[in-house]
mmCIF file of C-alpha atoms and ligand atoms in Angstrom:
data_model
loop_
_atom_site.group_PDB
_atom_site.id
_atom_site.type_symbol
_atom_site.label_atom_id
_atom_site.label_comp_id
_atom_site.label_asym_id
_atom_site.label_seq_id
_atom_site.Cartn_x
_atom_site.Cartn_y
_atom_site.Cartn_z
ATOM 1 C CA UNK A 1 0.064 0.107 0.226
ATOM 2 C CA UNK A 2 1.128 3.340 -0.898
ATOM 3 C CA UNK A 3 1.466 6.029 1.922
ATOM 4 C CA UNK A 4 1.571 9.907 0.927
ATOM 5 C CA UNK A 5 4.166 11.133 3.337
ATOM 6 C CA UNK A 6 4.533 14.990 3.483
ATOM 7 C CA UNK A 7 7.679 17.046 4.419
ATOM 8 C CA UNK A 8 7.362 20.757 5.846
ATOM 9 C CA UNK A 9 8.681 22.699 3.295
ATOM 10 C CA UNK A 10 9.281 25.558 5.097
ATOM 11 C CA UNK A 11 12.849 25.811 5.567
ATOM 12 C CA UNK A 12 15.732 23.024 5.501
ATOM 13 C CA UNK A 13 16.588 19.652 3.963
ATOM 14 C CA UNK A 14 13.038 19.030 2.271
ATOM 15 C CA UNK A 15 14.243 17.285 -0.938
ATOM 16 C CA UNK A 16 17.262 15.166 0.855
ATOM 17 C CA UNK A 17 14.040 13.758 2.853
ATOM 18 C CA UNK A 18 11.926 13.506 0.146
ATOM 19 C CA UNK A 19 13.952 11.365 -1.543
ATOM 20 C CA UNK A 20 14.663 8.806 1.104
ATOM 21 C CA UNK A 21 10.459 9.084 1.429
ATOM 22 C CA UNK A 22 10.155 7.400 -1.878
ATOM 23 C CA UNK A 23 13.118 5.295 -1.878
ATOM 24 C CA UNK A 24 11.212 3.716 1.171
ATOM 25 C CA UNK A 25 8.015 3.786 -1.826
ATOM 26 C CA UNK A 26 5.773 6.553 -0.443
ATOM 27 C CA UNK A 27 4.742 9.217 -1.910
ATOM 28 C CA UNK A 28 6.182 12.500 -0.420
ATOM 29 C CA UNK A 29 5.198 15.520 -0.823
ATOM 30 C CA UNK A 30 5.790 19.435 0.113
ATOM 31 C CA UNK A 31 3.764 20.777 2.399
ATOM 32 C CA UNK A 32 3.430 24.874 3.029
ATOM 33 C CA UNK A 33 -0.242 25.170 3.175
ATOM 34 C CA UNK A 34 -2.352 24.238 6.139
ATOM 35 C CA UNK A 35 -4.758 22.189 3.865
ATOM 36 C CA UNK A 36 -2.084 20.067 1.712
ATOM 37 C CA UNK A 37 -2.048 18.688 6.121
ATOM 38 C CA UNK A 38 -5.073 16.899 5.329
ATOM 39 C CA UNK A 39 -3.516 15.012 1.625
ATOM 40 C CA UNK A 40 -1.041 13.109 3.728
ATOM 41 C CA UNK A 41 -1.031 9.803 6.243
ATOM 42 C CA UNK A 42 2.284 11.513 8.141
ATOM 43 C CA UNK A 43 4.850 13.988 7.907
ATOM 44 C CA UNK A 44 8.474 14.599 8.349
ATOM 45 C CA UNK A 45 9.760 17.924 9.849
ATOM 46 C CA UNK A 46 13.585 18.631 8.843
ATOM 47 C CA UNK A 47 16.608 19.985 10.136
ATOM 48 C CA UNK A 48 17.123 23.665 9.733
ATOM 49 C CA UNK A 49 16.698 26.292 12.524
ATOM 50 C CA UNK A 50 14.393 25.803 14.838
ATOM 51 C CA UNK A 51 13.579 29.296 15.544
ATOM 52 C CA UNK A 52 13.106 30.227 11.939
ATOM 53 C CA UNK A 53 10.646 27.726 11.886
ATOM 54 C CA UNK A 54 8.652 28.329 14.837
ATOM 55 C CA UNK A 55 8.536 32.317 13.102
ATOM 56 C CA UNK A 56 7.733 30.419 10.147
ATOM 57 C CA UNK A 57 4.902 28.592 10.875
ATOM 58 C CA UNK A 58 3.110 31.457 13.170
ATOM 59 C CA UNK A 59 3.901 33.608 9.755
ATOM 60 C CA UNK A 60 2.582 30.587 7.543
ATOM 61 C CA UNK A 61 -0.728 30.076 10.342
ATOM 62 C CA UNK A 62 0.897 26.500 10.572
ATOM 63 C CA UNK A 63 1.533 26.386 13.627
ATOM 64 C CA UNK A 64 -2.191 26.171 15.118
ATOM 65 C CA UNK A 65 -3.408 23.418 12.183
ATOM 66 C CA UNK A 66 0.594 21.410 13.130
ATOM 67 C CA UNK A 67 -0.677 20.802 16.524
ATOM 68 C CA UNK A 68 -4.330 19.856 15.998
ATOM 69 C CA UNK A 69 -3.642 17.322 13.248
ATOM 70 C CA UNK A 70 -0.563 15.987 15.409
ATOM 71 C CA UNK A 71 -2.490 15.466 18.355
ATOM 72 C CA UNK A 72 -5.796 14.144 16.223
ATOM 73 C CA UNK A 73 -2.943 11.312 15.648
ATOM 74 C CA UNK A 74 -0.652 12.383 12.615
ATOM 75 C CA UNK A 75 1.839 10.321 12.841
ATOM 76 C CA UNK A 76 5.486 12.807 12.317
ATOM 77 C CA UNK A 77 8.960 12.669 12.508
ATOM 78 C CA UNK A 78 11.388 15.183 13.294
ATOM 79 C CA UNK A 79 15.189 15.460 12.481
ATOM 80 C CA UNK A 80 17.203 17.911 14.698
ATOM 81 C CA UNK A 81 15.274 21.572 14.090
ATOM 82 C CA UNK A 82 12.722 18.671 14.034
ATOM 83 C CA UNK A 83 13.033 17.079 16.874
ATOM 84 C CA UNK A 84 13.203 20.002 18.389
ATOM 85 C CA UNK A 85 9.421 21.383 16.996
ATOM 86 C CA UNK A 86 8.447 18.318 18.480
ATOM 87 C CA UNK A 87 9.209 18.520 22.005
ATOM 88 C CA UNK A 88 6.971 19.192 24.889
ATOM 89 C CA UNK A 89 9.585 21.401 26.395
ATOM 90 C CA UNK A 90 13.213 22.875 25.042
ATOM 91 C CA UNK A 91 16.376 24.070 27.669
ATOM 92 C CA UNK A 92 18.303 26.954 26.070
ATOM 93 C CA UNK A 93 15.643 27.751 23.703
ATOM 94 C CA UNK A 94 15.751 31.581 22.078
ATOM 95 C CA UNK A 95 12.959 34.105 24.039
ATOM 96 C CA UNK A 96 9.699 32.845 24.149
ATOM 97 C CA UNK A 97 10.429 30.239 21.938
ATOM 98 C CA UNK A 98 7.337 27.836 21.077
ATOM 99 C CA UNK A 99 7.567 24.411 19.799
ATOM 100 C CA UNK A 100 4.550 21.981 17.887
ATOM 101 C CA UNK A 101 4.618 19.553 21.003
ATOM 102 C CA UNK A 102 3.629 15.810 21.342
ATOM 103 C CA UNK A 103 6.409 14.123 22.616
ATOM 104 C CA UNK A 104 6.888 13.755 26.059
ATOM 105 C CA UNK A 105 10.823 15.234 26.288
ATOM 106 C CA UNK A 106 12.905 17.999 27.320
ATOM 107 C CA UNK A 107 15.255 18.858 24.587
ATOM 108 C CA UNK A 108 18.816 20.737 24.997
ATOM 109 C CA UNK A 109 18.859 22.523 21.631
ATOM 110 C CA UNK A 110 22.461 23.033 19.943
ATOM 111 C CA UNK A 111 23.738 20.960 23.094
ATOM 112 C CA UNK A 112 26.532 19.692 21.019
ATOM 113 C CA UNK A 113 27.744 22.800 19.705
ATOM 114 C CA UNK A 114 29.516 23.166 23.102
ATOM 115 C CA UNK A 115 31.968 20.156 22.361
ATOM 116 C CA UNK A 116 31.785 20.626 18.415
ATOM 117 C CA UNK A 117 29.918 21.608 15.966
ATOM 118 C CA UNK A 118 28.838 18.842 13.780
ATOM 119 C CA UNK A 119 30.769 15.388 13.622
ATOM 120 C CA UNK A 120 29.965 11.770 12.594
ATOM 121 C CA UNK A 121 29.049 8.648 14.531
ATOM 122 C CA UNK A 122 28.101 4.930 14.028
ATOM 123 C CA UNK A 123 25.493 4.892 16.460
ATOM 124 C CA UNK A 124 22.640 1.807 17.343
ATOM 125 C CA UNK A 125 18.992 3.211 15.913
ATOM 126 C CA UNK A 126 15.814 0.593 17.170
ATOM 127 C CA UNK A 127 18.649 -1.918 17.285
ATOM 128 C CA UNK A 128 19.932 -1.320 13.415
ATOM 129 C CA UNK A 129 23.092 0.242 13.147
ATOM 130 C CA UNK A 130 23.967 3.458 10.786
ATOM 131 C CA UNK A 131 25.926 6.756 10.069
ATOM 132 C CA UNK A 132 24.792 9.554 11.495
ATOM 133 C CA UNK A 133 25.261 12.883 11.394
ATOM 134 C CA UNK A 134 24.901 16.158 13.835
ATOM 135 C CA UNK A 135 24.851 19.506 12.958
ATOM 136 C CA UNK A 136 24.756 22.102 15.537
ATOM 137 C CA UNK A 137 22.241 18.982 17.512
ATOM 138 C CA UNK A 138 20.017 19.142 20.454
ATOM 139 C CA UNK A 139 20.305 16.517 22.775
ATOM 140 C CA UNK A 140 17.343 14.479 24.670
ATOM 141 C CA UNK A 141 17.776 15.745 28.233
ATOM 142 C CA UNK A 142 15.026 13.427 30.188
ATOM 143 C CA UNK A 143 11.633 11.257 28.869
ATOM 144 C CA UNK A 144 8.445 11.018 30.284
ATOM 145 C CA UNK A 145 7.391 7.702 31.274
ATOM 146 C CA UNK A 146 5.504 6.892 27.603
ATOM 147 C CA UNK A 147 8.385 7.507 25.948
ATOM 148 C CA UNK A 148 10.820 4.807 23.922
ATOM 149 C CA UNK A 149 14.096 5.771 24.006
ATOM 150 C CA UNK A 150 15.515 3.946 20.120
ATOM 151 C CA UNK A 151 19.025 5.547 20.656
ATOM 152 C CA UNK A 152 22.103 7.223 22.464
ATOM 153 C CA UNK A 153 25.439 8.605 21.851
ATOM 154 C CA UNK A 154 27.895 8.250 23.457
ATOM 155 C CA UNK A 155 29.641 11.791 23.749
ATOM 156 C CA UNK A 156 32.239 12.655 21.933
ATOM 157 C CA UNK A 157 35.772 13.204 22.970
ATOM 158 C CA UNK A 158 36.507 12.773 26.921
ATOM 159 C CA UNK A 159 36.127 15.017 29.533
ATOM 160 C CA UNK A 160 39.044 17.539 30.353
ATOM 161 C CA UNK A 161 41.617 16.159 33.432
ATOM 162 C CA UNK A 162 40.013 17.683 36.597
ATOM 163 C CA UNK A 163 36.663 18.553 35.707
ATOM 164 C CA UNK A 164 34.213 18.065 37.047
ATOM 165 C CA UNK A 165 32.067 16.355 34.536
ATOM 166 C CA UNK A 166 32.586 12.993 35.498
ATOM 167 C CA UNK A 167 28.636 12.264 34.884
ATOM 168 C CA UNK A 168 27.312 9.891 31.971
ATOM 169 C CA UNK A 169 29.095 9.749 29.113
ATOM 170 C CA UNK A 170 25.851 8.671 27.013
ATOM 171 C CA UNK A 171 22.705 11.082 25.741
ATOM 172 C CA UNK A 172 19.447 10.250 24.017
ATOM 173 C CA UNK A 173 19.436 10.830 20.442
ATOM 174 C CA UNK A 174 16.156 9.231 18.889
ATOM 175 C CA UNK A 175 12.998 8.505 20.498
ATOM 176 C CA UNK A 176 9.069 7.575 19.894
ATOM 177 C CA UNK A 177 6.009 8.607 21.796
ATOM 178 C CA UNK A 178 2.909 6.225 19.602
ATOM 179 C CA UNK A 179 3.199 7.705 16.489
ATOM 180 C CA UNK A 180 5.637 10.699 16.770
ATOM 181 C CA UNK A 181 9.707 9.635 16.628
ATOM 182 C CA UNK A 182 12.367 12.392 16.457
ATOM 183 C CA UNK A 183 16.339 11.989 16.307
ATOM 184 C CA UNK A 184 18.506 14.703 17.126
ATOM 185 C CA UNK A 185 21.000 13.602 13.641
ATOM 186 C CA UNK A 186 19.318 14.183 10.090
ATOM 187 C CA UNK A 187 19.737 10.294 8.454
ATOM 188 C CA UNK A 188 18.870 11.715 5.495
ATOM 189 C CA UNK A 189 22.001 13.110 4.373
ATOM 190 C CA UNK A 190 23.637 9.769 4.645
ATOM 191 C CA UNK A 191 21.694 8.167 1.981
ATOM 192 C CA UNK A 192 20.699 4.517 4.368
ATOM 193 C CA UNK A 193 17.404 5.032 4.968
ATOM 194 C CA UNK A 194 16.848 2.897 8.055
ATOM 195 C CA UNK A 195 15.253 5.462 9.776
ATOM 196 C CA UNK A 196 12.603 6.746 7.081
ATOM 197 C CA UNK A 197 11.882 2.897 6.722
ATOM 198 C CA UNK A 198 11.471 2.383 10.174
ATOM 199 C CA UNK A 199 8.858 6.252 9.523
ATOM 200 C CA UNK A 200 7.340 4.802 6.712
ATOM 201 C CA UNK A 201 6.500 1.928 8.111
ATOM 202 C CA UNK A 202 4.833 3.937 11.242
ATOM 203 C CA UNK A 203 2.508 5.937 8.807
ATOM 204 C CA UNK A 204 1.411 2.351 7.093
ATOM 205 C CA UNK A 205 0.710 0.237 10.608
ATOM 206 C CA UNK A 206 -1.033 3.671 11.564
ATOM 207 C CA UNK A 207 -3.319 4.351 8.385
ATOM 208 C CA UNK A 208 -4.529 0.192 8.039
ATOM 209 C CA UNK A 209 -5.227 0.756 11.517
ATOM 210 C CA UNK A 210 -7.630 3.448 10.401
ATOM 211 C CA UNK A 211 -9.263 1.580 7.808
HETATM 212 N N1 LIG B 1 20.748 24.174 15.784
HETATM 213 C C1 LIG B 1 19.114 23.765 15.118
HETATM 214 C C2 LIG B 1 18.117 24.477 16.051
HETATM 215 O O1 LIG B 1 17.943 25.376 16.718
HETATM 216 C C3 LIG B 1 19.152 22.997 14.763
HETATM 217 C C4 LIG B 1 20.266 22.230 14.207
HETATM 218 C C5 LIG B 1 19.787 21.156 12.440
HETATM 219 O O2 LIG B 1 18.667 21.154 11.933
HETATM 220 N N2 LIG B 1 21.212 20.926 11.697
HETATM 221 O O3 LIG B 1 16.994 24.342 15.448
#
């Protein structure tokens, strides 16, 4: 069964997500207007810049319709800035920064920025291994009981000698709560469709359940 998956096309790497979704057998369309949300079985919110995305969502009157559709059960996957947009709570956001919300988690914006601006690492996603690219990425500080952790990463570098940074060296970077999922990294940039396949399958299953 073919499913239609929208890619929010306000900002960010829309085409790469669309290509990855098509590779998984979905029909991908760009979404810029609220009416277009009615045509999709699922939605990808790409990486980019979450403050810009939030302002554009307001300007295009998309924030409320998106919240409504997601509350009503639209499957959604957010990557990097998209992860921030799906978080119920953000740390280090811009003044007044709002999210769509939906996943019961606290996300720290630009969290990896303190160690490195971007890097690649082989990590595990739902038990499968993949190359992950992190670009000024957030990480998940904490999750509520209903959130499944799909992947964690070991922090790059070592704590400095004598520093008090002797806390856990792992951070959550991929999660799922019901029909919503998010990764701190950009699977659309590495040509390995593991995450998109997982999401496409989630969209297929939720459409089957509704029929
Ligand atoms: N740092 C960006 C933000 O706050 C996210 C970066 C990305 O999506 N690659 O939205």
